[in-house]
Structure formats: C-alpha cells, structure tokens
PDB file of C-alpha atoms in Angstrom:
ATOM      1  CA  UNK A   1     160.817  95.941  68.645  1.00 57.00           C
ATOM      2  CA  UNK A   2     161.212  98.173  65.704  1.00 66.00           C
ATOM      3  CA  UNK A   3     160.063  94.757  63.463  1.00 60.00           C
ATOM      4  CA  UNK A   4     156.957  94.997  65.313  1.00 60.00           C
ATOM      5  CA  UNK A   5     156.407  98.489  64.865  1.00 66.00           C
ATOM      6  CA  UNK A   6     157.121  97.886  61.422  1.00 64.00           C
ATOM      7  CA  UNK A   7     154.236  95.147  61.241  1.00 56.00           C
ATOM      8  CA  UNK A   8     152.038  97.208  62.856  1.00 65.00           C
ATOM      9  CA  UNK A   9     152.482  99.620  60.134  1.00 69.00           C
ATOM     10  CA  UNK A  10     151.478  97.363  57.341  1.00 66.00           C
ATOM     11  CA  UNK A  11     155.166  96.460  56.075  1.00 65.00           C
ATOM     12  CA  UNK A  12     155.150  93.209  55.805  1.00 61.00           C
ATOM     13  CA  UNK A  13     157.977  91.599  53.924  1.00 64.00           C
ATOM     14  CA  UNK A  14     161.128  89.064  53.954  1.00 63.00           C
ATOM     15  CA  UNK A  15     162.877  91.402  56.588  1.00 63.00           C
ATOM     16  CA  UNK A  16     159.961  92.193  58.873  1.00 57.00           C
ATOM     17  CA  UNK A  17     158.102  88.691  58.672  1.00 60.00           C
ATOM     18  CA  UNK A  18     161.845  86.285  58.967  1.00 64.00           C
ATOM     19  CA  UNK A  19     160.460  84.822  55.714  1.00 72.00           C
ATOM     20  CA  UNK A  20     157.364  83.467  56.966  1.00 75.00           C
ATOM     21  CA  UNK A  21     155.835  84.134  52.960  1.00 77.00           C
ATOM     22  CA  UNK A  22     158.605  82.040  51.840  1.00 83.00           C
ATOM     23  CA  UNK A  23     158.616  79.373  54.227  1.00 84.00           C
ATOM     24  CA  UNK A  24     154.111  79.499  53.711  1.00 85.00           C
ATOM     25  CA  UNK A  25     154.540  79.328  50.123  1.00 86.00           C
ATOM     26  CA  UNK A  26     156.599  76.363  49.780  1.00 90.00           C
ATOM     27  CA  UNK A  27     154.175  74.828  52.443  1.00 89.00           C
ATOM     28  CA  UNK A  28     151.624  75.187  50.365  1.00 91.00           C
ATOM     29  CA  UNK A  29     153.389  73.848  47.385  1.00 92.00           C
ATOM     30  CA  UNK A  30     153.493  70.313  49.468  1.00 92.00           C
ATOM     31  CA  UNK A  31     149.485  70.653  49.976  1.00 93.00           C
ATOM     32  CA  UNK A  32     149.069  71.355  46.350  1.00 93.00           C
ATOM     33  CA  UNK A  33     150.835  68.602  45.235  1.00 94.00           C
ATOM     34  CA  UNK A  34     149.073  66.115  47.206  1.00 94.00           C
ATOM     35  CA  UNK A  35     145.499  68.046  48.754  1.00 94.00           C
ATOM     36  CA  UNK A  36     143.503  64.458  49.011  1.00 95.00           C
ATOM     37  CA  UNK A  37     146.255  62.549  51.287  1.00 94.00           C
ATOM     38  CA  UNK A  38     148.861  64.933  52.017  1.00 94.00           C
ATOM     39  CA  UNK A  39     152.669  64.864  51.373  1.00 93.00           C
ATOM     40  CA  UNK A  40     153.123  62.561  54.268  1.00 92.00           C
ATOM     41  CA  UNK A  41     154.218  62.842  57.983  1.00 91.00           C
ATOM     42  CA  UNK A  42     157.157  65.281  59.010  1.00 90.00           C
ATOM     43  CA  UNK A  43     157.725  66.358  54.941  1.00 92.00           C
ATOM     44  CA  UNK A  44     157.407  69.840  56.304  1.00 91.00           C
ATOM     45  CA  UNK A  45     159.509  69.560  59.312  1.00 89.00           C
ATOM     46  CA  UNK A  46     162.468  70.899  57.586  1.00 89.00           C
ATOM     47  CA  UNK A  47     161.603  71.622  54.012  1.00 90.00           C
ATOM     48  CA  UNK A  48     164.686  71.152  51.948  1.00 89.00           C
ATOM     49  CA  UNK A  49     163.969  73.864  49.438  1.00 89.00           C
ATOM     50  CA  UNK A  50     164.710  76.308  52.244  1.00 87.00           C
ATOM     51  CA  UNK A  51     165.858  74.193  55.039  1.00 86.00           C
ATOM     52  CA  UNK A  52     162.955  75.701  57.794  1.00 85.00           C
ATOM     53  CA  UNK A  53     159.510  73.822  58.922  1.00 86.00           C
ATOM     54  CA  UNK A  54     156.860  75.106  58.259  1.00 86.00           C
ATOM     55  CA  UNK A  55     155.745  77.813  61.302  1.00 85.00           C
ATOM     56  CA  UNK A  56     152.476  76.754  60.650  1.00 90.00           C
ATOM     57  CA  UNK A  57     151.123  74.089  62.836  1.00 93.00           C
ATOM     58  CA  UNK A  58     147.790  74.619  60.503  1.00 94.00           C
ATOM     59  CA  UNK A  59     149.543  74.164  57.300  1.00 93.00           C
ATOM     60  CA  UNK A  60     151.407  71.449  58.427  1.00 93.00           C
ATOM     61  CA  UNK A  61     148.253  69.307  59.206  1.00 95.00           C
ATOM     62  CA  UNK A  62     147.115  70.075  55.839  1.00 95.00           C
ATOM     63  CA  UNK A  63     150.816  69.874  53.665  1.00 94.00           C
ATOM     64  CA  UNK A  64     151.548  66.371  55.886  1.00 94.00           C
ATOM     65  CA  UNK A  65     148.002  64.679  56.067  1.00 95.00           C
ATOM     66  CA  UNK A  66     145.838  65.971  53.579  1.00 96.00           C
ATOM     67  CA  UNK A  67     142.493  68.059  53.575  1.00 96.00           C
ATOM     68  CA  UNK A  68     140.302  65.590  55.431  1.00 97.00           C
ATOM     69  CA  UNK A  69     142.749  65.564  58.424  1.00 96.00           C
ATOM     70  CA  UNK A  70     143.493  68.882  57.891  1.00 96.00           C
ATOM     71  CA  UNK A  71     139.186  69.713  57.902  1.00 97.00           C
ATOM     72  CA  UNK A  72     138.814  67.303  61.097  1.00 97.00           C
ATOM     73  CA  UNK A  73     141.641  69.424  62.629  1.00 95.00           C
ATOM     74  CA  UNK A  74     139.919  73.043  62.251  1.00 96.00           C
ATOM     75  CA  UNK A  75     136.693  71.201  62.931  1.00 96.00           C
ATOM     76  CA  UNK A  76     137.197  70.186  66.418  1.00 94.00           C
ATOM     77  CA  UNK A  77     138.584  73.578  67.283  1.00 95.00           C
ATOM     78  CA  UNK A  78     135.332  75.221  65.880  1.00 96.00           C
ATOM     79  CA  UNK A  79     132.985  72.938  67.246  1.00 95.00           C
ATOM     80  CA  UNK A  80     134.947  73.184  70.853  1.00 94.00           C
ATOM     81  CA  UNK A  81     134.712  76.624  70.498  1.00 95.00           C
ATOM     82  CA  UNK A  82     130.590  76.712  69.457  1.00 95.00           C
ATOM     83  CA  UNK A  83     130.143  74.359  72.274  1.00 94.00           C
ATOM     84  CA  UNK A  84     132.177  76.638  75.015  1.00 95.00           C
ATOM     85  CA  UNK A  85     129.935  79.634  73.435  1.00 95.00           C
ATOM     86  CA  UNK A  86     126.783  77.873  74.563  1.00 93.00           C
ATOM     87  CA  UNK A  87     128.218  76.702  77.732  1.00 92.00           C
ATOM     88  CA  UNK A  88     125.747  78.917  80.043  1.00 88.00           C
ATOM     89  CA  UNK A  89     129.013  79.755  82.742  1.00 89.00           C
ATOM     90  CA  UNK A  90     130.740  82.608  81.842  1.00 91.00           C
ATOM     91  CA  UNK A  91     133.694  81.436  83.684  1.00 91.00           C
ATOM     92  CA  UNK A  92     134.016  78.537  81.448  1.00 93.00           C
ATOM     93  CA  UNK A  93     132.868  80.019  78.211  1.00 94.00           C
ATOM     94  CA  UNK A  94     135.956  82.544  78.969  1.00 94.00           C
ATOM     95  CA  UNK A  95     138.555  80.065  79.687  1.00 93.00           C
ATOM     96  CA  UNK A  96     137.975  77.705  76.700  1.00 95.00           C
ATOM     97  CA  UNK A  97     137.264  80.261  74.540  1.00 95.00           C
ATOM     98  CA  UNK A  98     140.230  82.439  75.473  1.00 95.00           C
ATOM     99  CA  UNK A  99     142.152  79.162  75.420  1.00 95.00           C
ATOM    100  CA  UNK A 100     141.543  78.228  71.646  1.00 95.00           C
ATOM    101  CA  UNK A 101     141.887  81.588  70.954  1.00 94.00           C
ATOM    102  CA  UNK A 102     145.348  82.017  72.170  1.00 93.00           C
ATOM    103  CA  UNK A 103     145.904  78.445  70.776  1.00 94.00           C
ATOM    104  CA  UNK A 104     144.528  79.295  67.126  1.00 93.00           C
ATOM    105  CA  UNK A 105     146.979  82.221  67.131  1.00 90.00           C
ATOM    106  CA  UNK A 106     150.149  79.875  68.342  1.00 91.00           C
ATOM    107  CA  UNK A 107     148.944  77.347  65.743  1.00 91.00           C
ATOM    108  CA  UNK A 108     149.845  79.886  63.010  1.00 87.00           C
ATOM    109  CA  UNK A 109     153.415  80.782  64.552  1.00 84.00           C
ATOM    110  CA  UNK A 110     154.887  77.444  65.536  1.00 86.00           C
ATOM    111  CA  UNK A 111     156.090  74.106  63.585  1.00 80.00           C
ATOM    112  CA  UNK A 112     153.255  71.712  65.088  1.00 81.00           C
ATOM    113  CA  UNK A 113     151.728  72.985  68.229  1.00 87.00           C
ATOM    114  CA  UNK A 114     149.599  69.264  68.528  1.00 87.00           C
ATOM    115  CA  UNK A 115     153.231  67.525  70.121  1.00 88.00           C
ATOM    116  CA  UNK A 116     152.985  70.198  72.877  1.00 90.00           C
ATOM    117  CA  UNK A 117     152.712  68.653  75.869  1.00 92.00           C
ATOM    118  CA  UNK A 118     151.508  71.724  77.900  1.00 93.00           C
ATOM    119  CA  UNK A 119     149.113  73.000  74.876  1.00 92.00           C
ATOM    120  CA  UNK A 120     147.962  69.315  75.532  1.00 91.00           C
ATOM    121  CA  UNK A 121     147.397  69.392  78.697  1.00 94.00           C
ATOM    122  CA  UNK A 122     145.651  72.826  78.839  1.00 93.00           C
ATOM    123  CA  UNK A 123     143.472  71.192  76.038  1.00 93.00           C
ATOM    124  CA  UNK A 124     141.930  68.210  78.105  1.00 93.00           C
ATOM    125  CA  UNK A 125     141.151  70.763  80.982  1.00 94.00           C
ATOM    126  CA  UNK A 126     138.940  72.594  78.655  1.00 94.00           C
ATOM    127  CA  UNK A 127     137.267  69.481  77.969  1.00 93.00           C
ATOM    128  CA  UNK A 128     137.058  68.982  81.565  1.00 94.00           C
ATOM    129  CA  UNK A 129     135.771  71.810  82.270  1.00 94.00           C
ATOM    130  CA  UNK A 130     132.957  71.727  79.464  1.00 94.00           C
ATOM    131  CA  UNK A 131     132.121  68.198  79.782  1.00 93.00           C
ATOM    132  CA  UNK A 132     131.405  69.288  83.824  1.00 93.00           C
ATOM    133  CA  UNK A 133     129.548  72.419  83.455  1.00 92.00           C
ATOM    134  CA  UNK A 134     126.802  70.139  80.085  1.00 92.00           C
ATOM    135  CA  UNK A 135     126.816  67.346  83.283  1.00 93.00           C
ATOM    136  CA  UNK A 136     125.898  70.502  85.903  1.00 91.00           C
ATOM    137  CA  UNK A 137     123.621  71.186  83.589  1.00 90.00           C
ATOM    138  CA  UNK A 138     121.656  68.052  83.309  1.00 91.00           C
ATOM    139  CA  UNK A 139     121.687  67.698  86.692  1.00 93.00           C
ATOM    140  CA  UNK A 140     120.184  70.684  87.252  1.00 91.00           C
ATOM    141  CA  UNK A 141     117.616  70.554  84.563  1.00 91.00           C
ATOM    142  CA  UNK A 142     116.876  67.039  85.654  1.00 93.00           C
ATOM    143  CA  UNK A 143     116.182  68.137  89.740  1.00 93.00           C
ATOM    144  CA  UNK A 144     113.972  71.026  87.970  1.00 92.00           C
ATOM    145  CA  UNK A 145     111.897  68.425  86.440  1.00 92.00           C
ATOM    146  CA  UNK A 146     111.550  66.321  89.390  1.00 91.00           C
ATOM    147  CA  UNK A 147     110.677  69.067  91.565  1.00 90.00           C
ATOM    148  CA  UNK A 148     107.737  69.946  88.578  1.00 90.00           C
ATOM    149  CA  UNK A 149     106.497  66.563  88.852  1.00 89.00           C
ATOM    150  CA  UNK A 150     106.132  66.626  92.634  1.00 87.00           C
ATOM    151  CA  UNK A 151     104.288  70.056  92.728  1.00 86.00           C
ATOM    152  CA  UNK A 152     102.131  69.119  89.676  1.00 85.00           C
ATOM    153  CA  UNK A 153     101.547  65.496  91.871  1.00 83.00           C
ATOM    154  CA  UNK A 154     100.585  67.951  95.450  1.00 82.00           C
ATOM    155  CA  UNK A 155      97.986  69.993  93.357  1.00 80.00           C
ATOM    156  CA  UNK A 156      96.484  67.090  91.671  1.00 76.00           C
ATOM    157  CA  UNK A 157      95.898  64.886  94.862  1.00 68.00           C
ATOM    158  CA  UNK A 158      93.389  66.537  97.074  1.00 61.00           C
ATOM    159  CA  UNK A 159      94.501  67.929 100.849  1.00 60.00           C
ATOM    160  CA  UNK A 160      94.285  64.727 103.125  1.00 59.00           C
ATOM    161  CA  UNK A 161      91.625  67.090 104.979  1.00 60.00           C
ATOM    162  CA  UNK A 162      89.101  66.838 101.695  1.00 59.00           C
ATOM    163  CA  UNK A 163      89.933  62.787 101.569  1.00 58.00           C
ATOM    164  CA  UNK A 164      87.016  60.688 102.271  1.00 60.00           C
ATOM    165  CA  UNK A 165      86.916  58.090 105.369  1.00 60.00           C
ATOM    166  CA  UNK A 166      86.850  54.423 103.654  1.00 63.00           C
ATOM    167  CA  UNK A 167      83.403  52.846 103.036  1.00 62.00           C
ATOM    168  CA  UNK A 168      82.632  50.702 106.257  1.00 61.00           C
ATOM    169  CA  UNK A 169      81.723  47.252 105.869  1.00 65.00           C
ATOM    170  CA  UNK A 170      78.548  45.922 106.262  1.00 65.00           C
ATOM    171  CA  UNK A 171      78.298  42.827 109.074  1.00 64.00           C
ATOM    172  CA  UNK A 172      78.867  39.362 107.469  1.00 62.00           C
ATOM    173  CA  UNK A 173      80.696  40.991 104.132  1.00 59.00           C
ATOM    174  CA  UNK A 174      84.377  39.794 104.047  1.00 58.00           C
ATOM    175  CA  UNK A 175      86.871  41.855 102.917  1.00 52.00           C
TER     176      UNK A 175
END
C-alpha cells in the first residue's frame, strides 16, 4: 500500500516500480537491435541480462516480432476501439470500450497478455457483440428503406376509388 501511495506521489523509482525501468529498458534494447523483424519469439520471456520478462505484453510484441507486428498489434486495438465508438448502443460501446481499456492497461503490466485464455475469450465477445449490433443495424436500416419504398409506391399509385373501369370492347373485336 505505502508503494502505491508512493506512486501516486510521483516517486517513481527501482523501489517503488519493482524495476519495471530496468526490466523496459533492456526490452527496448532487444527492439533496437532488431526494429524491422524483431529479436525473435520468447527472447524477452526471461531476459538474461536481468533474468525477468518483460511486463510488457506491448513491448514484447514489438522486442519479439518487430514493428510491423508490433503496428498491426496496436492497430487492431485502435480500430476495435473507433469501431465500438461508432457503434450507436451505448451498452455495447461501454463494454468494448471499457474492455480494451482495462485490457490496454493489463497489456502494459503483464509478460504477454495475447496467451490469456480468458483475455481471449472476453476478446471474441466484443467482437460478438459489435459484429451483432453493425448486423442490427443493417437490418434496421434495410426495413427503413423498404418501408420508404412502399409509402413512396401508395402515394404514387392513385386510390383504387380514382382508377378507371377498363375500356369495353366493341362487338366482333377479339381480345
């Protein structure tokens, strides 16, 4: 408790943090010796210069596979999240955004937060749950339109009152 207090106070170093600069710092080192394809997969599991991961699930993506991975990784969390902020149900919009939220913050405390199976889980439900209310919302915008077309088709066609009888024929004509 008192290392929290002490973070919430600004202090942040070796003691408060449990050497999270350290452990970030020689994560980094792995990314900047290899930015384009990364340092390769599980190099900062257990770094041996210090003998930790990472505690960076962020950094790790970037340190192990490179900045393209690492740039499709952030990128499907920010376009989930632009896509949940458009989402016209609060109740979703809340839940996925929330969600990544909350997710975003325990990428940046954990050693890889993508082989959590739970995390995983809670991921595909957001998906559900936006891929259902964009389908609602076709569906809705699609019985809009059809119910358009049949009130624009009742005022074009005259009342059956206003119809005119059909043209009798004349004796010996055939039809």
């Amino acid at each position: 408790l008192q290392d929290l207090f002490n973070l919430l106070q600004g202090k942040f170093d070796e003691e408060n943090t449990g050497h999270r600069g350290k452990v970030a710092a020689v994560g980094l080192s792995y990314f900047y010796r290899s930015p384009v394809i990364g340092a390769g997969f599980r190099k900062l599991a257990k770094m041996p210069e210090i003998g930790l991961g990472c505690h960076n699930t962020f950094l790790r993506v970037f340190g192990e596979a490179g900045i393209f991975a690492g740039m499709i990784f952030l990128s499907s969390i920010a376009f989930t999240t632009i896509t949940a902020w458009r989402c016209r149900w609060p109740e979703v919009k809340c839940l996925v955004i929330g969600f990544l939220a909350m997710y975003s913050c325990a990428c940046m405390v954990s050693h890889m937060l993508l082989t959590n199976r739970m995390a995983n889980v809670l991921i595909g439900v957001c998906f559900g749950f936006l891929s259902a209310a964009y389908t609602l919302r076709k569906r809705q915008a699609k019985e809009r339109h059809i119910a358009e077309l049949s009130e624009l088709r009742q005022s074009v066609s005259p009342p059956a009152s206003q119809q005119h009888a059909p043209i009798p024929q004349l004796a010996g004509q055939s039809s």
